[in-house]
Short mmCIF file of C-alpha atoms and ligand atoms in Angstrom, two decimals:
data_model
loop_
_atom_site.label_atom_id
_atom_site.label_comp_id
_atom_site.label_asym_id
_atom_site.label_seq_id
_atom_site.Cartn_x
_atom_site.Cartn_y
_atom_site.Cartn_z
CA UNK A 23 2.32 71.72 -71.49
CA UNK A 24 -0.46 71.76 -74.19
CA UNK A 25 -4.17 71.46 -73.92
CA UNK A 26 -4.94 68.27 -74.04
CA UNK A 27 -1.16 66.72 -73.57
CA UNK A 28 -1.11 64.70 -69.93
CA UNK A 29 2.48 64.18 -68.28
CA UNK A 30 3.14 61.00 -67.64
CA UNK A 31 6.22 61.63 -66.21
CA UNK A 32 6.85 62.58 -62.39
CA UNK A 33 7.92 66.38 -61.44
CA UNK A 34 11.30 67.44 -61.58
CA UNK A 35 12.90 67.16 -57.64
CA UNK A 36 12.92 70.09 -55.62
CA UNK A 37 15.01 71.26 -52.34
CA UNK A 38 11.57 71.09 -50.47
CA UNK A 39 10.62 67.77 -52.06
CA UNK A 40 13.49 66.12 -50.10
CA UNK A 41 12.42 67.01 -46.28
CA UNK A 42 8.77 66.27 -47.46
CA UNK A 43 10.08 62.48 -48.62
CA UNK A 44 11.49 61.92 -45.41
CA UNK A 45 8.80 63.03 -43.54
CA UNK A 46 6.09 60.72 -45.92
CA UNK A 47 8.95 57.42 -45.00
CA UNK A 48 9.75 57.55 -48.97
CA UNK A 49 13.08 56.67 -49.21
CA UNK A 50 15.71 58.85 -51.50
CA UNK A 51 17.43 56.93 -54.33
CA UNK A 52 20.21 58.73 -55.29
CA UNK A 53 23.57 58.12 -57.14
CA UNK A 54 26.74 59.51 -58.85
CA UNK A 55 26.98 60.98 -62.57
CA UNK A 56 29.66 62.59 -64.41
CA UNK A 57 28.47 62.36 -67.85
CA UNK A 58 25.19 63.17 -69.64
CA UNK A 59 24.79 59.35 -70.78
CA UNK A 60 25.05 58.14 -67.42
CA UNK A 61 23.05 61.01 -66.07
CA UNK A 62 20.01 60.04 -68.67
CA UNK A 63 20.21 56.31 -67.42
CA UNK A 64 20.07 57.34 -63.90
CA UNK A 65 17.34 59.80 -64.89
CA UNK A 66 15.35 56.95 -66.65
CA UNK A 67 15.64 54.59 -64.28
CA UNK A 68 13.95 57.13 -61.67
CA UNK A 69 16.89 58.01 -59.48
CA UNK A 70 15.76 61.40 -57.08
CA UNK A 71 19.12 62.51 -56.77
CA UNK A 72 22.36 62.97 -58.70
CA UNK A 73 25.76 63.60 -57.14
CA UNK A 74 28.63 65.08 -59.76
CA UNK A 75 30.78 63.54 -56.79
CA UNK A 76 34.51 64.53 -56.88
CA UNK A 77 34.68 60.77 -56.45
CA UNK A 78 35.44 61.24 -60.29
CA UNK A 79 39.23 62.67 -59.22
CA UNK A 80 39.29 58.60 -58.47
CA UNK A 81 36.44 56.55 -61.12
CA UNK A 82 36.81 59.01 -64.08
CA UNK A 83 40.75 60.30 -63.87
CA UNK A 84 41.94 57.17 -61.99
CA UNK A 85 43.61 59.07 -58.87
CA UNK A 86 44.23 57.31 -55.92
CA UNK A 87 41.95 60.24 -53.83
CA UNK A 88 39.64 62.92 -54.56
CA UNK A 89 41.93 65.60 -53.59
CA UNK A 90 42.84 66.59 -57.05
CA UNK A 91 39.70 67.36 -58.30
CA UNK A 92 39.17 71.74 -59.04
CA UNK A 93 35.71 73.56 -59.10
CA UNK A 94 36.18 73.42 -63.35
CA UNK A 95 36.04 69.80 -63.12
CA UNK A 96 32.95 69.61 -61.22
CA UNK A 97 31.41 72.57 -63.57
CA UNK A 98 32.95 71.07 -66.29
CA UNK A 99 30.95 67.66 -65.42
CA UNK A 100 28.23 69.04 -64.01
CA UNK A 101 26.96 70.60 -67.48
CA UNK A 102 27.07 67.14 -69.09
CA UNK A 103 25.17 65.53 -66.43
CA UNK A 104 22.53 68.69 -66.56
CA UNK A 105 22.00 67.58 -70.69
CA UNK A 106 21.22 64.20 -69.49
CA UNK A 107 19.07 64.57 -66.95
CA UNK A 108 15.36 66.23 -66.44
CA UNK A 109 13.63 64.87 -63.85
CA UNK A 110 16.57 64.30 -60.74
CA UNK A 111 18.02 67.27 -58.46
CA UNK A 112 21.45 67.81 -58.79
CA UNK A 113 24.27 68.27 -56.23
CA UNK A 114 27.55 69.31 -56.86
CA UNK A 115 30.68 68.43 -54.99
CA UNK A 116 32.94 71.40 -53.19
CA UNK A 117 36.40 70.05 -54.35
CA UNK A 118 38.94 69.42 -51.46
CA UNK A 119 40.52 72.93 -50.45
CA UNK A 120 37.25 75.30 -52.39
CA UNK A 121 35.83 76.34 -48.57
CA UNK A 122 38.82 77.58 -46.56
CA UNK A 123 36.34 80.67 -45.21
CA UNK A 124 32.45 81.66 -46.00
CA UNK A 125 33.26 83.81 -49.22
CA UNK A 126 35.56 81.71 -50.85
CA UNK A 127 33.09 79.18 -50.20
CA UNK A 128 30.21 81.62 -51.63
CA UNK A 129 32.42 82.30 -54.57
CA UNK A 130 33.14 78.83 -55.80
CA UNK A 131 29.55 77.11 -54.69
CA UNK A 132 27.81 79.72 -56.93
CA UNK A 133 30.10 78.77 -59.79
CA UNK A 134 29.00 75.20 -59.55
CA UNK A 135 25.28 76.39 -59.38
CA UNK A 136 25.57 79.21 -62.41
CA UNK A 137 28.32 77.27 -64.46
CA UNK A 138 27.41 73.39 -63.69
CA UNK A 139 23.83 73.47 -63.59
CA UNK A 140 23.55 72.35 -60.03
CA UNK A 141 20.64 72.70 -57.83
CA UNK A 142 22.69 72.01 -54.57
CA UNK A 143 26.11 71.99 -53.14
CA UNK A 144 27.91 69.10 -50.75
CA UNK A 145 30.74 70.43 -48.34
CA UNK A 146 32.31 67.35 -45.86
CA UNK A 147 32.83 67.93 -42.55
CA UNK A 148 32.02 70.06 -39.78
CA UNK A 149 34.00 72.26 -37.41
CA UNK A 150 34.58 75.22 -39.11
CA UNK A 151 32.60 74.24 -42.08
CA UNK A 152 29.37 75.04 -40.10
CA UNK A 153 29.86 78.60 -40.83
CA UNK A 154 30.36 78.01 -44.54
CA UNK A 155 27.22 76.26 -44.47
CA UNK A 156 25.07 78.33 -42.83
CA UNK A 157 27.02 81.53 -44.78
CA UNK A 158 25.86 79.67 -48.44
CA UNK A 159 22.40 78.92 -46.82
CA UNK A 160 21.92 82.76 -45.63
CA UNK A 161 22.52 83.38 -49.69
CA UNK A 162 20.18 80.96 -51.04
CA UNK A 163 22.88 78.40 -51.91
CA UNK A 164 21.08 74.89 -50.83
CA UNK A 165 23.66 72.73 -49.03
CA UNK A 166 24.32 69.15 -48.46
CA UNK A 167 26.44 68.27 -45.17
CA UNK A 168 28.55 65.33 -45.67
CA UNK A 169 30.00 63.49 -42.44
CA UNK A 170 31.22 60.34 -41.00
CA UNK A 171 34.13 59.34 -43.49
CA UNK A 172 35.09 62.43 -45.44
CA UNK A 173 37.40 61.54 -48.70
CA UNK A 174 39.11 64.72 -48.51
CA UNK A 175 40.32 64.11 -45.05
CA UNK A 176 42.16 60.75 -45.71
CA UNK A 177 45.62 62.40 -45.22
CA UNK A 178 44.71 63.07 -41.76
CA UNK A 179 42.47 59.87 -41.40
CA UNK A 180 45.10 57.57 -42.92
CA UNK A 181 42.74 55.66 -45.11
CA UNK A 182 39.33 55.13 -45.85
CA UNK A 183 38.21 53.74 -42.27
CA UNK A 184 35.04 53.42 -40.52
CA UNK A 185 34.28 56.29 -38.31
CA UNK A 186 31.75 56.69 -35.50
CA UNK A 187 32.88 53.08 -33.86
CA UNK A 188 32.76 53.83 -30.09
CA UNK A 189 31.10 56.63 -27.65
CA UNK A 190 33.23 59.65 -27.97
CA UNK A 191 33.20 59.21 -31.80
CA UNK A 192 29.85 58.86 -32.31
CA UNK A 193 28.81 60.95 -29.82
CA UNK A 194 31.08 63.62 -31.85
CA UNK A 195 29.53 62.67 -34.99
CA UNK A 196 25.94 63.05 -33.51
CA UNK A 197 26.68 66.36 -32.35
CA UNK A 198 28.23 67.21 -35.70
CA UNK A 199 25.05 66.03 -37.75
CA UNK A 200 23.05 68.25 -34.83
CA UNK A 201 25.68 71.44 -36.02
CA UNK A 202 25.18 71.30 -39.83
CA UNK A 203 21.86 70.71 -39.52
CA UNK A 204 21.07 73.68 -36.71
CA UNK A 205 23.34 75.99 -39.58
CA UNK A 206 20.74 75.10 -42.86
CA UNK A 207 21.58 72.38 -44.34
CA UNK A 208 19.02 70.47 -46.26
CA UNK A 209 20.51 66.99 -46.50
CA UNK A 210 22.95 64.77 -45.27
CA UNK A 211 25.01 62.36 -46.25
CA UNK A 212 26.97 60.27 -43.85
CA UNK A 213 29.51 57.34 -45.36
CA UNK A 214 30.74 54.55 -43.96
CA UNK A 215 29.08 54.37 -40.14
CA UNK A 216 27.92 51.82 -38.29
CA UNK A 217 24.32 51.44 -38.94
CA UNK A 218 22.91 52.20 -35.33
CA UNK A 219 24.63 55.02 -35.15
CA UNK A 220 23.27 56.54 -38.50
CA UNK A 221 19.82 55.52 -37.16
CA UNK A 222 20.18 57.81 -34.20
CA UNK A 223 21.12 60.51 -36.18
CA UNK A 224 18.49 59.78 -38.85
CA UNK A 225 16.45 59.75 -35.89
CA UNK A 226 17.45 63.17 -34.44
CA UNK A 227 17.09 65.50 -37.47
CA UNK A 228 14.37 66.69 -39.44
CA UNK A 229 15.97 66.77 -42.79
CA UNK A 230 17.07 63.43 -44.52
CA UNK A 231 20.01 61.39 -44.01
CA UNK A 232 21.21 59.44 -47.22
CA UNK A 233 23.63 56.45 -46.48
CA UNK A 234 26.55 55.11 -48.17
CA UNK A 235 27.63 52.25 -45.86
CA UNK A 236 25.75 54.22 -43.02
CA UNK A 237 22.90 51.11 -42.99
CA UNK A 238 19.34 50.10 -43.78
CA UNK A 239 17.33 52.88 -41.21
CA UNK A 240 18.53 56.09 -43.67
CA UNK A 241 16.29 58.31 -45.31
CA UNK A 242 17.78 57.64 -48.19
CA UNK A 243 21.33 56.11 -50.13
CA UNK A 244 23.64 56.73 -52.44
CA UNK A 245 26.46 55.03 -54.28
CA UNK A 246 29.10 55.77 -57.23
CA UNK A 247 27.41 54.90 -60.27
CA UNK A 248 30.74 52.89 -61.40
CA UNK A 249 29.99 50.52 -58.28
CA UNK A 250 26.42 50.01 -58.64
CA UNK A 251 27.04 48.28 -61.92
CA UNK A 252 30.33 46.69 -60.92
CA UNK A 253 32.65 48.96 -63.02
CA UNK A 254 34.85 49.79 -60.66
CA UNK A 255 38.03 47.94 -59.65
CA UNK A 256 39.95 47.43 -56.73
CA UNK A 257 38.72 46.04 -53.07
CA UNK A 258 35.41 46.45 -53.08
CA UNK A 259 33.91 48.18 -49.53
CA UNK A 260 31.31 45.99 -48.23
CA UNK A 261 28.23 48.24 -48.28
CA UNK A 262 28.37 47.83 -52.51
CA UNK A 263 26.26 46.25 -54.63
CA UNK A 264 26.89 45.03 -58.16
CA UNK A 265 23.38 45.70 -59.33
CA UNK A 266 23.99 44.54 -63.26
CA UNK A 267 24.15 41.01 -62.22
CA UNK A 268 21.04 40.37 -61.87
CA UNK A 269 19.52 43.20 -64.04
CA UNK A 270 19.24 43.23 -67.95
CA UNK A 271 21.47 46.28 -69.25
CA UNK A 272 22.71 49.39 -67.22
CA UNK A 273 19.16 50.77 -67.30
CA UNK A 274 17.70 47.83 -65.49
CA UNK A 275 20.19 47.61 -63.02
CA UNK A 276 19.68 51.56 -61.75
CA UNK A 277 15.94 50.35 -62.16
CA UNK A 278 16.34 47.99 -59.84
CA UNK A 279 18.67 49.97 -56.93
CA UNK A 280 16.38 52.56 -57.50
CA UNK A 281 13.34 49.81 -56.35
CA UNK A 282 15.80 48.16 -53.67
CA UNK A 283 16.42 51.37 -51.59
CA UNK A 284 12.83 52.36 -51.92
CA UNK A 285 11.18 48.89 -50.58
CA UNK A 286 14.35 48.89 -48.29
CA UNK A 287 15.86 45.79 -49.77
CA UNK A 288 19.09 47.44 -50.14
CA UNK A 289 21.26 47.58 -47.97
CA UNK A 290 21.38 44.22 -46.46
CA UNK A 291 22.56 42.96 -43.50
CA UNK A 292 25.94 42.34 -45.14
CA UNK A 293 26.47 46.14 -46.41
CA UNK A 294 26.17 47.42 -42.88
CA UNK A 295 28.96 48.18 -40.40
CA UNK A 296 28.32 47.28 -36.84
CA UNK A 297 29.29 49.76 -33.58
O1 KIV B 303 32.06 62.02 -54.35
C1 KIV B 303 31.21 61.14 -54.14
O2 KIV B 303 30.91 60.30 -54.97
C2 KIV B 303 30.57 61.14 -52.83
C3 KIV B 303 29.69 59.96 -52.50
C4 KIV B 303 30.53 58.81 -52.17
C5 KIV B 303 28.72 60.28 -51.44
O3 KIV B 303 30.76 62.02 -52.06
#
């Protein structure tokens, strides 16, 4: 900065920014990238967090999952996204199949932090990927948990389904969210869950919980860029918005999801899934 020069622009986000959010009650805006032009408007329009989801193994190479997507592609993506954007923290995605066992895990999360430019890694599930997590954590790798429905398990889920409906499964989920919390992880993201559920889970931990279907009582949400803006094709899940119908231009329409999660406007009533 030079004498005399005043930033007008907010701080770039930080790991510790995010618990700190929660506990003010400022909610998390945060959504996908994969490019640096969509990473700028995102940027621009004052988005916290970006995701280089391997939800582009679906929106950006038209698969039918995300289970093709390789640690190059999120690197690969991930440096684009890092030209575009200044001010928003960004995760990266641990591809289907990168975190069989703590080093491999190690191995291929520090690519996507030295090689893509990302501040923070997301692993799904649980189980056995608690000691991944808490093995990155333990090396300085900052870690996103991501739970409820987990893309890269649809072969064993047999679709993209609600989870969490009914006591043993969300009394599993709550103790997984408890688990991946307990081993380090900073965030959470938990997709497609009925909404009371992910508000006593939001409830129970001390770091944030960002929604994606997951309800209106999160600490946070996130969606695909593609869907915010009404891109994407296909049955559309219920918890997304098409933000560009109301808003002028791309820009506007992050503006105003960005505004929408943080006056809790979004999601409504009809994004949420009940028990
Ligand atoms: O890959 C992705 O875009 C994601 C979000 C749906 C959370 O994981």
């Amino acid at each position: 900065m030079y004498a005399g020069v005043t930033e007008t622009r907010s701080p770039p986000i930080t790991v510790p920014m995010l618990r700190q959010f929660k506990q003010d009650g400022r909610k998390i805006a945060a959504l996908t990238a994969y490019d640096a032009s969509f990473a700028k408007l995102a940027d621009d329009a004052d988005v916290d967090v970006i995701l280089v989801g391997d939800s582009l193994g679906m929106v950006i190479h038209g698969r039918r999952s995300t289970l093709s997507v390789t640690v190059d592609d999120i690197v690969y993506h991930g440096r684009a996204v890092a030209r575009g954007s200044r001010r928003a923290l960004r995760i990266g995605d641990m591809p289907f199949a990168t975190y069989p066992d703590p080093a491999t895990a190690f191995a291929n999360a520090a690519r996507l932090i030295g090689e893509g430019e990302c501040a923070m890694v997301k692993l799904e599930g649980a189980g056995p990927v608690v000691e991944c997590i808490r093995y990155l954590v333990d090396r300085e790798v900052p870690v996103c948990a991501h739970l409820g429905l987990t893309p890269q398990a649809v072969l064993r889920l047999g679709g993209y389904k609600v989870q969490g409906r009914g006591e043993a499964a969300s009394q599993a989920l709550h103790e997984a969210a408890l688990a991946v919390e307990a081993a380090g992880a900073e965030m959470l993201v938990l997709e497609c869950v009925p909404s009371a559920v992910a508000a006593r889970i939001r409830e129970a931990l001390a770091i944030p919980v960002i929604g994606i279907g997951a309800g209106a009582h999160c600490d946070g949400q996130i969606l695909v860029c593609y869907d915010a803006i009404g891109v994407s094709q296909g049955r559309r899940p219920c918890f997304v918005k098409n933000f560009l119908q109301e808003g002028d231009g791309v820009l506007d329409a992050f503006r105003r999801y960005v505004e929408a999660v943080r006056s809790d406007a979004f999601p409504a009533a009809e994004h949420e899934y009940g028990e």
